[in-house]
Coordinates of N, CA and C in Angstrom, one line a residue:
M1 N 0.7 -1.1 0.1 CA 0.1 0.0 0.0 C 0.8 1.2 0.1
A2 N 0.8 2.4 -0.8 CA 1.3 3.4 -1.3 C 1.2 4.4 0.1
P3 N 2.2 5.2 0.4 CA 1.9 6.1 1.7 C 0.6 7.0 1.3
A4 N -0.3 7.1 2.2 CA -1.3 8.1 2.1 C -0.9 9.7 2.2
V5 N -1.4 10.2 1.3 CA -1.4 11.6 1.4 C -2.6 12.6 1.8
A6 N -2.5 13.4 2.8 CA -3.5 14.0 3.5 C -4.5 14.9 2.4
P7 N -5.6 14.9 2.2 CA -6.2 15.8 1.7 C -6.0 17.1 1.6
A8 N -6.2 18.2 1.0 CA -5.9 19.6 1.1 C -7.4 19.9 2.0
A9 N -7.0 20.6 2.8 CA -8.0 21.1 3.7 C -8.9 22.0 3.1
P10 N -10.3 21.6 3.5 CA -11.3 22.4 2.4 C -11.8 23.3 3.4
A11 N -12.0 24.4 3.1 CA -12.9 25.7 3.5 C -13.7 25.3 4.3
I12 N -13.9 25.6 5.9 CA -15.3 25.5 6.5 C -16.1 26.5 6.6
S13 N -17.5 26.6 6.1 CA -18.2 27.4 5.9 C -18.9 27.7 7.6
P14 N -19.8 28.8 7.1 CA -20.1 29.4 8.5 C -20.8 28.3 9.2
L15 N -21.8 27.4 8.6 CA -22.6 26.6 9.1 C -21.6 25.5 9.6
G16 N -20.4 25.1 8.9 CA -19.5 24.2 9.4 C -19.2 24.7 10.9
W17 N -18.8 25.9 10.8 CA -18.1 26.7 12.0 C -19.3 26.5 13.5
L18 N -20.2 26.9 13.2 CA -21.6 26.6 14.0 C -21.6 25.3 14.4
L19 N -21.4 24.3 13.7 CA -21.4 22.7 14.0 C -20.4 22.5 14.9
I20 N -19.1 23.0 14.6 CA -18.0 22.9 15.4 C -18.2 23.3 16.7
G21 N -18.8 24.7 16.6 CA -19.0 25.2 18.6 C -20.0 24.3 18.8
F22 N -21.0 24.2 18.5 CA -22.1 23.5 19.0 C -21.7 22.0 19.7
R23 N -20.8 21.3 18.8 CA -20.7 20.1 19.4 C -19.4 19.9 20.2
L24 N -18.6 20.9 19.9 CA -17.6 21.5 21.0 C -18.3 21.4 22.6
V25 N -19.2 22.3 22.6 CA -20.2 22.6 23.6 C -20.3 21.4 24.4
L26 N -21.4 20.8 23.6 CA -22.0 19.3 24.1 C -20.6 18.2 24.6
M27 N -19.5 18.5 23.9 CA -18.4 17.5 24.1 C -18.1 18.1 25.8
L28 N -18.3 19.3 25.9 CA -17.6 19.8 27.5 C -18.4 19.6 28.3
V29 N -19.7 19.7 28.0 CA -21.1 19.2 28.7 C -20.9 17.7 29.2
L30 N -20.5 16.8 28.2 CA -20.2 15.3 28.5 C -18.8 15.5 29.7
L31 N -18.0 15.6 29.5 CA -17.0 15.7 30.1 C -17.0 16.5 31.7
A32 N -18.2 17.4 31.8 CA -18.3 17.9 33.1 C -19.0 17.1 34.0
I33 N -19.8 16.3 33.5 CA -20.9 15.3 33.7 C -19.9 14.0 34.1
C34 N -19.1 13.6 32.8 CA -18.9 12.1 33.2 C -17.7 12.1 34.3
V35 N -16.7 13.1 34.3 CA -15.8 13.4 35.4 C -16.0 13.1 36.5
P36 N -16.7 13.9 37.3 CA -17.1 13.8 39.0 C -17.8 12.3 38.9
L37 N -18.8 11.9 38.0 CA -19.2 10.5 38.2 C -18.5 9.5 38.3
H38 N -17.2 9.5 37.3 CA -16.2 8.6 37.3 C -15.3 8.8 38.6
Y39 N -15.0 9.5 39.1 CA -14.4 9.3 40.4 C -15.4 9.1 41.7
L40 N -16.4 9.5 41.4 CA -17.7 8.7 42.6 C -17.4 7.0 42.5
W41 N -17.8 6.7 41.2 CA -17.4 5.2 41.0 C -16.5 4.8 41.6
K42 N -15.2 5.5 41.2 CA -13.8 5.0 41.7 C -13.9 5.2 43.2
L43 N -14.3 5.9 43.9 CA -14.2 6.1 45.2 C -15.0 4.6 45.8
L44 N -16.4 4.7 45.4 CA -17.1 3.4 45.9 C -16.5 2.3 45.2
G45 N -15.5 2.0 44.8 CA -15.1 0.7 44.1 C -15.4 -0.1 43.0
L46 N -16.2 0.8 42.4 CA -17.4 0.4 41.1 C -16.4 0.1 39.7
D47 N -16.7 -0.7 39.0 CA -15.8 -0.8 37.5 C -16.1 0.5 36.9
R48 N -15.3 0.3 35.9 CA -15.2 1.7 34.9 C -16.3 1.5 34.2
F49 N -17.1 2.8 34.0 CA -18.3 3.0 33.3 C -18.2 4.0 32.3
W50 N -17.6 5.3 33.3 CA -18.2 7.0 32.8 C -17.2 7.1 31.7
P51 N -16.0 6.4 31.8 CA -15.2 7.0 30.6 C -15.4 6.3 29.4
R52 N -16.2 5.4 29.4 CA -16.9 4.4 28.4 C -18.0 5.3 27.8
I53 N -18.8 5.6 28.6 CA -20.2 6.4 28.4 C -19.5 8.0 27.5
F54 N -18.6 8.5 28.2 CA -17.7 9.8 27.7 C -17.4 9.3 26.1
L55 N -16.6 8.3 26.1 CA -16.2 8.3 24.6 C -17.4 7.8 23.6
A56 N -18.2 7.1 23.9 CA -19.2 6.8 23.3 C -20.2 8.0 22.7
G57 N -20.4 9.1 24.0 CA -20.9 10.4 23.5 C -20.1 10.9 22.7
I58 N -18.8 11.0 22.8 CA -18.1 11.8 21.9 C -18.3 11.5 20.1
G59 N -18.3 10.2 20.2 CA -18.8 9.9 18.8 C -20.0 10.1 18.6
M60 N -21.0 10.0 19.5 CA -21.9 10.3 18.8 C -22.4 11.8 18.7
V61 N -21.9 12.6 19.2 CA -21.9 14.1 18.8 C -21.0 14.4 17.9
A62 N -19.9 13.7 17.6 CA -19.1 13.7 16.5 C -19.9 13.3 15.1
G63 N -21.2 13.0 15.2 CA -22.0 12.4 13.9 C -21.6 10.6 13.6
L64 N -21.0 10.0 14.7 CA -20.9 8.6 14.3 C -22.0 7.9 14.4
D65 N -22.2 7.0 13.1 CA -23.3 6.3 12.8 C -22.7 5.0 12.8
L66 N -22.6 4.0 13.9 CA -22.1 3.0 14.1 C -22.6 1.7 13.8
H67 N -22.5 0.5 13.0 CA -22.9 -0.5 12.8 C -22.2 -1.6 13.1
R68 N -22.6 -3.0 13.7 CA -21.5 -3.9 14.4 C -22.0 -4.9 13.5
H69 N -21.2 -5.7 13.2 CA -21.2 -7.1 12.7 C -20.3 -8.1 13.2
G70 N -21.1 -9.3 13.1 CA -20.4 -10.2 14.0 C -20.4 -10.2 15.2
Q71 N -19.5 -11.4 16.1 CA -19.5 -11.5 17.4 C -18.6 -11.0 18.1
R72 N -18.8 -10.3 19.2 CA -17.7 -9.5 20.0 C -17.3 -10.8 21.2
Q73 N -16.3 -10.9 21.1 CA -15.9 -11.8 22.2 C -15.2 -11.1 23.7
R74 N -16.0 -11.1 24.7 CA -15.7 -10.3 25.9 C -14.4 -10.5 26.5
G75 N -13.6 -9.8 26.8 CA -12.4 -9.8 27.3 C -11.2 -10.3 26.6
A76 N -11.5 -9.8 25.3 CA -10.6 -10.2 24.2 C -9.4 -8.9 24.3
L77 N -8.1 -9.7 23.6 CA -7.4 -8.5 22.7 C -7.7 -8.0 21.6
L78 N -8.4 -7.3 21.4 CA -8.6 -6.8 19.8 C -7.5 -6.2 19.0
L79 N -7.2 -6.7 18.0 CA -6.3 -6.2 17.0 C -7.1 -5.3 15.8
S80 N -7.1 -4.1 15.5 CA -7.7 -3.1 14.4 C -6.9 -2.5 13.6
N81 N -7.4 -2.5 12.4 CA -7.0 -1.1 11.6 C -7.3 -0.1 12.2
H82 N -6.6 1.1 11.7 CA -6.4 2.5 12.1 C -7.0 3.5 11.4
V83 N -7.5 4.2 11.3 CA -8.1 5.3 10.5 C -8.2 6.6 10.9
S84 N -8.8 6.8 12.2 CA -8.8 8.1 12.7 C -9.0 8.1 14.0
W85 N -9.0 9.5 14.6 CA -9.0 9.2 16.0 C -10.5 8.6 16.4
L86 N -11.6 8.6 15.4 CA -13.0 8.3 15.7 C -12.7 6.8 15.8
D87 N -11.7 6.2 15.7 CA -11.8 4.7 16.0 C -11.8 4.3 17.7
I88 N -11.3 5.4 18.6 CA -11.1 5.3 19.9 C -12.7 5.3 20.5
P89 N -13.4 6.5 20.0 CA -14.8 6.4 20.9 C -15.7 5.2 20.4
A90 N -15.5 5.0 18.6 CA -16.2 3.7 18.3 C -16.1 2.5 19.0
L91 N -14.7 2.1 19.1 CA -14.7 0.9 19.9 C -14.7 0.5 21.4
A92 N -14.7 2.0 22.4 CA -15.1 2.1 23.4 C -16.4 1.7 23.5
H93 N -17.3 2.4 22.5 CA -18.8 2.1 22.5 C -19.1 0.5 21.9
A94 N -18.5 0.2 20.7 CA -19.0 -0.9 20.4 C -18.2 -2.4 21.1
A95 N -17.3 -2.0 21.8 CA -16.6 -3.2 22.3 C -16.2 -3.0 23.8
N96 N -16.8 -2.1 24.1 CA -16.4 -1.5 25.9 C -14.8 -1.5 25.9
S97 N -14.0 -1.0 25.3 CA -12.7 -1.6 25.2 C -12.0 -0.2 25.9
A98 N -10.8 -0.7 26.5 CA -9.7 0.1 26.9 C -8.5 0.0 26.2
F99 N -7.8 0.8 26.0 CA -6.4 0.8 24.6 C -5.0 0.8 25.3
I100 N -4.1 -0.1 24.3 CA -2.9 -0.3 24.2 C -2.4 1.0 23.8
A101 N -1.5 2.0 24.1 CA -1.1 3.0 23.6 C 0.4 3.3 23.2
H102 N 0.9 4.1 22.5 CA 2.5 4.3 22.8 C 2.6 5.5 23.8
D103 N 3.8 5.4 24.6 CA 4.0 5.9 25.5 C 4.3 7.6 25.0
G104 N 4.4 7.8 23.7 CA 4.4 9.3 23.7 C 3.2 10.1 23.8
L105 N 2.2 9.4 23.9 CA 0.9 10.1 24.4 C 0.6 10.9 25.5
A106 N 1.7 9.8 26.5 CA 1.5 10.1 27.7 C 2.4 11.4 28.3
Q107 N 3.0 11.8 27.2 CA 3.6 13.5 27.3 C 2.7 14.5 27.4
F108 N 1.3 14.4 27.0 CA 0.4 15.3 26.8 C -0.4 15.2 28.3
G109 N -0.3 16.3 29.1 CA -1.2 16.1 30.1 C -2.5 15.9 30.1
L110 N -3.4 16.8 29.6 CA -4.9 16.4 29.4 C -4.9 15.1 28.6
L111 N -4.4 14.5 27.3 CA -4.6 13.2 26.6 C -4.3 12.4 27.7
K112 N -3.3 12.6 28.9 CA -2.7 11.5 29.6 C -3.9 11.0 30.7
W113 N -4.4 12.1 31.1 CA -5.2 12.3 32.3 C -6.7 11.6 31.6
L114 N -6.9 12.0 30.4 CA -8.2 11.3 29.8 C -8.0 9.7 29.7
C115 N -6.7 9.1 29.0 CA -6.4 8.0 29.0 C -6.4 7.5 30.0
D116 N -5.9 7.7 31.1 CA -5.8 7.2 32.2 C -7.1 6.8 32.8
M117 N -7.9 7.6 32.6 CA -9.3 7.3 33.2 C -10.2 6.4 32.6
N118 N -9.3 5.7 31.2 CA -10.0 4.8 30.5 C -9.3 3.5 30.8
E119 N -8.5 3.5 31.7 CA -7.2 2.7 31.6 C -6.4 2.1 30.8
T120 N -5.9 3.1 30.1 CA -5.2 2.9 29.0 C -3.7 2.4 29.5
V121 N -3.3 1.4 28.9 CA -1.8 0.7 29.0 C -0.8 1.4 28.2
F122 N 0.2 1.9 28.7 CA 1.2 2.7 28.2 C 2.2 1.9 27.5
I123 N 2.6 1.6 26.4 CA 4.0 1.0 26.4 C 4.8 1.7 25.7
A124 N 6.0 1.4 26.0 CA 7.2 2.0 25.4 C 8.1 1.2 24.6
R125 N 8.1 1.0 23.4 CA 8.8 0.0 22.5 C 10.3 0.2 22.5
H126 N 10.8 1.3 22.8 CA 12.2 1.4 23.1 C 13.0 1.1 24.4
K127 N 12.3 0.8 25.3 CA 12.5 0.4 26.6 C 12.5 -1.1 26.9
R128 N 13.4 -1.8 26.5 CA 13.2 -3.4 26.3 C 13.7 -3.6 27.9
S129 N 13.9 -3.0 28.7 CA 14.0 -3.1 29.9 C 12.7 -2.9 30.7
D130 N 11.7 -2.4 30.0 CA 10.3 -2.4 30.8 C 9.2 -3.2 30.2
V131 N 9.8 -4.3 29.5 CA 8.7 -5.1 28.7 C 8.0 -5.9 29.7
G132 N 9.1 -6.4 31.0 CA 8.0 -7.4 31.5 C 7.3 -6.5 32.5
N133 N 7.3 -5.4 32.9 CA 6.2 -4.4 33.6 C 5.2 -4.2 32.8
Q134 N 5.5 -3.5 31.6 CA 4.5 -3.7 30.5 C 3.6 -4.6 30.5
A135 N 4.3 -5.9 30.3 CA 3.3 -7.2 29.9 C 2.6 -7.6 31.2
E136 N 2.5 -7.3 32.5 CA 2.3 -7.5 33.3 C 1.4 -6.4 33.9
Q137 N 1.0 -5.2 33.3 CA 0.1 -4.5 33.1 C -1.0 -4.8 32.0
I138 N -0.7 -5.5 31.1 CA -1.6 -6.1 30.4 C -2.4 -7.1 30.8
R139 N -1.6 -8.0 31.3 CA -2.1 -9.3 31.9 C -3.3 -9.0 32.8
L140 N -2.8 -8.3 33.7 CA -3.7 -7.6 34.8 C -4.8 -7.0 34.3
A141 N -4.9 -6.2 33.1 CA -6.0 -5.8 32.6 C -7.0 -6.5 32.2
M142 N -6.3 -7.6 31.4 CA -6.7 -9.1 30.7 C -7.5 -9.9 31.8
D143 N -7.1 -10.1 32.8 CA -7.0 -11.3 34.0 C -8.5 -10.5 34.7
H144 N -8.6 -9.3 34.4 CA -9.8 -8.7 35.2 C -11.0 -8.7 34.3
G145 N -11.0 -9.2 33.1 CA -12.0 -9.2 31.9 C -12.4 -8.1 31.2
G146 N -11.1 -7.2 31.4 CA -11.3 -6.1 30.3 C -11.0 -6.3 29.0
T147 N -11.5 -5.9 28.0 CA -11.3 -5.7 26.6 C -10.2 -4.6 26.5
L148 N -9.1 -5.4 25.6 CA -8.0 -4.1 25.2 C -8.0 -4.1 23.9
T149 N -7.4 -3.1 23.1 CA -7.7 -2.9 21.6 C -6.1 -2.3 21.3
L150 N -5.6 -3.0 20.2 CA -3.9 -2.7 20.3 C -4.3 -2.5 18.2
F151 N -3.3 -1.4 18.0 CA -3.9 -0.8 16.7 C -2.4 -1.3 16.0
P152 N -2.1 -2.5 15.2 CA -0.9 -3.1 15.2 C -0.3 -2.5 13.9
E153 N -0.7 -1.6 13.3 CA -0.2 -0.7 12.4 C 0.6 0.3 12.5
G154 N 0.2 0.6 13.7 CA 1.3 1.8 14.5 C 1.0 3.0 14.1
T155 N 0.2 3.2 13.2 CA -0.1 4.8 12.6 C -1.6 4.7 12.2
T156 N -1.9 5.6 11.8 CA -3.3 5.4 10.8 C -3.0 5.3 9.4
S157 N -4.2 4.6 8.6 CA -3.8 4.5 7.0 C -5.3 5.2 6.5
D158 N -5.2 5.4 5.0 CA -6.2 6.1 4.5 C -7.7 5.2 4.4
G159 N -7.7 4.0 5.0 CA -8.8 3.2 4.9 C -9.2 2.4 3.9
T160 N -8.6 2.7 2.9 CA -8.7 2.0 1.6 C -8.1 0.7 1.5
G161 N -7.1 0.4 2.6 CA -6.3 -1.1 2.7 C -5.7 -0.9 4.0
I162 N -4.6 -1.7 4.3 CA -4.2 -1.7 5.5 C -2.4 -1.4 5.3
I163 N -1.6 -1.2 6.3 CA -0.8 -0.9 6.3 C 0.3 -2.2 6.9
P164 N 1.1 -2.9 6.5 CA 1.6 -4.0 7.4 C 1.5 -3.9 8.7
F165 N 1.0 -4.9 9.5 CA 1.1 -4.9 10.8 C 2.3 -4.9 11.4
K166 N 2.9 -4.6 12.8 CA 4.3 -4.4 13.1 C 4.2 -5.3 14.3
S167 N 4.6 -6.6 14.3 CA 4.8 -7.7 15.6 C 5.3 -6.9 16.4
S168 N 6.1 -6.2 16.5 CA 6.9 -5.6 17.5 C 6.2 -5.0 18.7
L169 N 5.0 -4.5 18.2 CA 4.0 -4.0 19.1 C 3.3 -5.0 20.2
L170 N 3.4 -6.3 19.5 CA 2.9 -7.3 20.5 C 4.2 -7.6 21.4
G171 N 5.4 -7.2 21.4 CA 6.3 -7.9 22.0 C 5.9 -7.9 23.3
A172 N 5.2 -6.9 24.5 CA 4.9 -7.2 25.6 C 3.8 -8.4 25.8
L173 N 3.4 -8.8 24.7 CA 2.1 -9.6 25.2 C 2.6 -11.2 24.5
E174 N 4.1 -11.3 24.5 CA 4.5 -12.7 24.3 C 5.3 -13.1 25.3
P175 N 4.9 -14.5 26.0 CA 3.8 -15.0 25.7 C 2.6 -14.7 26.2
L176 N 1.4 -15.0 25.3 CA 0.0 -14.3 25.4 C -0.3 -15.0 27.1
P177 N -1.3 -14.0 27.6 CA -1.9 -14.4 28.9 C -2.4 -15.9 29.0
E178 N -2.5 -16.8 30.0 CA -3.1 -18.3 29.7 C -4.8 -17.7 29.4
G179 N -5.2 -18.5 28.3 CA -6.5 -18.4 28.2 C -6.8 -17.1 27.4
A180 N -6.0 -16.3 27.1 CA -6.3 -15.0 26.5 C -6.7 -15.2 24.7
V181 N -7.8 -14.4 24.6 CA -8.6 -14.4 23.2 C -7.8 -13.4 22.5
V182 N -7.4 -13.4 21.3 CA -7.2 -12.2 20.3 C -8.1 -12.3 19.1
Q183 N -8.9 -11.3 18.9 CA -10.1 -11.1 17.9 C -9.6 -10.1 17.0
P184 N -9.4 -10.2 15.5 CA -9.5 -9.3 14.7 C -10.7 -8.3 14.7
V185 N -10.5 -7.1 14.2 CA -11.4 -6.2 14.2 C -11.1 -5.3 13.1
A186 N -12.1 -5.3 11.9 CA -12.1 -4.2 11.0 C -12.9 -3.2 10.9
L187 N -12.5 -1.9 10.7 CA -13.1 -0.9 10.8 C -13.2 0.0 9.1
V188 N -14.6 0.1 8.9 CA -14.8 0.2 7.2 C -15.6 1.8 7.2
Y189 N -15.0 2.5 7.3 CA -15.9 3.8 6.9 C -16.2 4.0 5.6
E190 N -17.6 4.7 5.5 CA -18.4 4.7 4.5 C -17.5 5.7 3.5
D191 N -17.3 6.8 4.0 CA -16.7 8.3 3.3 C -15.0 8.7 3.7
V192 N -14.6 7.4 3.7 CA -13.1 7.3 4.4 C -12.3 8.4 3.9
P193 N -12.4 8.9 2.4 CA -11.4 10.0 2.3 C -11.7 11.3 3.2
E194 N -13.0 11.2 3.4 CA -13.3 12.4 4.2 C -13.0 12.3 5.6
V195 N -12.5 11.3 6.3 CA -12.6 11.0 7.4 C -11.1 10.7 8.2
S196 N -10.5 10.1 7.0 CA -9.3 9.3 7.5 C -8.1 10.8 7.8
W197 N -7.2 10.2 8.8 CA -6.4 11.1 9.3 C -5.1 10.4 9.0
V198 N -4.1 11.3 7.9 CA -2.9 10.4 7.1 C -2.2 11.8 6.7
G199 N -0.9 11.5 6.1 CA -0.2 12.3 5.9 C 0.5 13.3 6.7
E200 N 0.6 14.3 6.4 CA 1.1 15.3 7.2 C 0.0 16.4 7.6
E201 N -1.3 16.0 7.8 CA -2.4 16.6 8.5 C -2.4 17.0 9.7
P202 N -2.6 17.9 10.3 CA -2.3 18.2 11.9 C -3.8 17.8 12.2
G203 N -3.8 17.1 13.2 CA -4.9 16.5 14.3 C -5.9 17.5 14.4
L204 N -5.7 18.8 14.5 CA -6.6 19.6 14.9 C -7.7 19.9 13.9
D205 N -6.7 20.0 12.2 CA -7.4 20.3 11.4 C -8.5 19.0 10.6
N206 N -8.0 17.9 11.4 CA -8.9 16.6 11.0 C -10.3 16.7 11.9
F207 N -9.8 17.1 13.1 CA -11.0 17.2 14.0 C -11.8 18.3 13.8
K208 N -11.6 19.5 13.1 CA -12.6 20.2 12.6 C -13.3 20.1 11.5
R209 N -12.6 19.0 10.7 CA -12.9 18.6 9.3 C -14.4 17.8 9.6
I210 N -13.8 16.7 10.6 CA -15.1 15.9 10.9 C -16.2 16.8 11.6
L211 N -15.8 17.5 12.9 CA -16.9 18.0 13.3 C -17.7 19.0 12.6
A212 N -17.5 19.7 11.5 CA -17.9 20.1 10.6 C -18.8 19.7 9.6
R213 N -19.1 18.3 9.4 CA -19.7 17.9 8.7 C -21.0 17.6 9.0
L214 N -21.9 17.8 8.0 CA -23.4 17.7 8.0 C -24.0 16.5 8.2
R215 N -23.4 15.3 7.3 CA -23.7 14.4 7.4 C -23.2 13.2 8.1
P216 N -24.0 12.3 8.9 CA -23.3 11.5 9.7 C -22.1 10.8 9.4
V217 N -20.9 10.3 10.2 CA -19.9 9.4 9.7 C -20.6 7.9 9.8
R218 N -20.8 7.3 8.7 CA -21.1 5.9 8.9 C -19.8 4.8 9.2
L219 N -20.1 4.0 10.1 CA -19.0 3.3 10.1 C -19.2 2.1 10.5
D220 N -19.0 0.9 9.8 CA -19.2 -0.7 10.0 C -18.1 -1.1 11.0
V221 N -18.4 -2.1 12.0 CA -17.2 -2.5 12.8 C -17.4 -4.1 12.6
H222 N -16.6 -4.8 12.2 CA -16.6 -6.3 12.0 C -16.0 -6.9 12.9
F223 N -16.6 -7.7 13.5 CA -15.7 -8.6 14.5 C -15.8 -9.9 13.9
L224 N -14.3 -10.3 13.6 CA -13.8 -11.1 12.7 C -13.6 -12.7 13.8
P225 N -13.6 -13.9 13.5 CA -13.4 -15.0 14.2 C -11.9 -14.6 15.0
P226 N -12.1 -15.0 16.2 CA -10.7 -15.3 17.1 C -9.4 -15.7 16.3
V227 N -8.3 -15.4 16.5 CA -7.0 -16.0 16.0 C -7.1 -17.1 16.9
S228 N -6.7 -18.4 16.1 CA -6.9 -19.9 16.7 C -5.6 -20.4 16.1
G229 N -5.6 -21.9 16.8 CA -4.5 -23.0 16.4 C -3.1 -22.6 16.6
E230 N -2.6 -22.9 15.1 CA -1.0 -22.5 15.2 C -0.6 -20.9 15.2
D231 N -1.9 -20.4 14.5 CA -1.4 -19.0 14.7 C -1.2 -17.9 15.6
L232 N -1.5 -18.7 16.8 CA -1.4 -18.1 18.1 C 0.2 -18.6 18.8
A233 N 1.0 -19.2 18.0 CA 2.0 -19.7 18.1 C 2.9 -18.3 18.7
N234 N 2.9 -17.5 18.2 CA 3.8 -16.1 18.5 C 3.1 -15.3 18.1
R235 N 3.9 -13.9 18.5 CA 3.8 -12.9 18.0 C 3.5 -12.3 16.3
K236 N 4.5 -12.9 15.9 CA 4.4 -12.6 14.5 C 3.6 -13.8 13.6
T237 N 3.0 -14.9 13.9 CA 2.1 -15.4 13.5 C 0.5 -14.7 13.6
I238 N 0.5 -14.3 15.0 CA -0.8 -13.4 15.6 C -0.9 -12.4 14.7
T239 N -0.2 -11.6 14.3 CA -0.1 -10.3 13.6 C -0.1 -10.6 12.1
A240 N 0.3 -11.6 11.5 CA 0.2 -12.1 10.5 C -1.4 -12.5 10.0
A241 N -1.8 -13.3 10.9 CA -3.1 -14.2 11.0 C -4.3 -12.7 10.8
A242 N -4.1 -12.1 11.8 CA -5.0 -10.9 12.0 C -4.8 -9.7 10.9
Q243 N -4.1 -9.6 10.5 CA -3.6 -8.6 9.0 C -4.3 -9.3 8.0
S244 N -4.4 -10.5 7.7 CA -5.0 -11.5 6.7 C -6.3 -11.3 6.5
A245 N -6.9 -11.2 8.0 CA -8.2 -11.4 8.0 C -8.9 -10.2 7.8
I246 N -8.3 -9.0 8.5 CA -8.8 -7.7 8.5 C -8.5 -7.1 7.0
G247 N -7.6 -7.9 6.1 CA -7.7 -7.2 4.5 C -8.3 -7.8 4.0
T248 N -9.0 -8.9 4.5 CA -10.3 -9.3 3.4 C -11.4 -8.5 3.2
V249 N -11.5 -8.0 4.3 CA -12.7 -6.8 4.7 C -12.4 -5.5 4.5
V250 N -11.2 -4.9 4.7 CA -10.6 -3.6 4.1 C -9.8 -3.7 2.8
R251 N -10.8 -3.3 1.9 CA -10.1 -3.3 0.4 C -9.9 -1.9 -0.3

């Protein structure tokens, strides 16, 4: 697949700016409601709940029109293609998922705070000495029945195909926790050129471009059969099997 090029940023109409403003206000209201309730739930020792409500709400406010296909395996490690920042609220909604993310995100205070509330597991590929600790964090998350999502492409694609999966991103998961289920997930956007976040496009421009849309963002989430048998032998066979399965859907 050739490197994707970001589309030229379209001019945002006055109506588009009104939509952006309205949707930002709704997102702030969601944040103001969900954060106190999250900490109350945490104080009471209750399970994670409000961060997923917040993320699902962000997707709805942004115009996400979600359609599920296939059977989701609860408590699985999901391996998904990556197209847009909308993938995060989509999978939080469709799969009740937390995420495995690169530790570079942890450098941004507000983003790290939001990620921590959703029990994001940060991994540092360049710190080989920390692999054992990272693996333990992932195992603990999965032992509690939590669903985790990893994007093995390591970046976003233009959504018309997939970028070769990086088996190194699964380094902290080798060997897999006993009884772990690995399930590929294919994300297929209807208007993918208008949604995908690729090339050198600034994240803020992509964010505004989506919030200024009048039409909903149709997304089909395909939960594919779990990786099984010899394909579970190691991280390379797992990523190869997941890439093959997702590649049959994302064309």
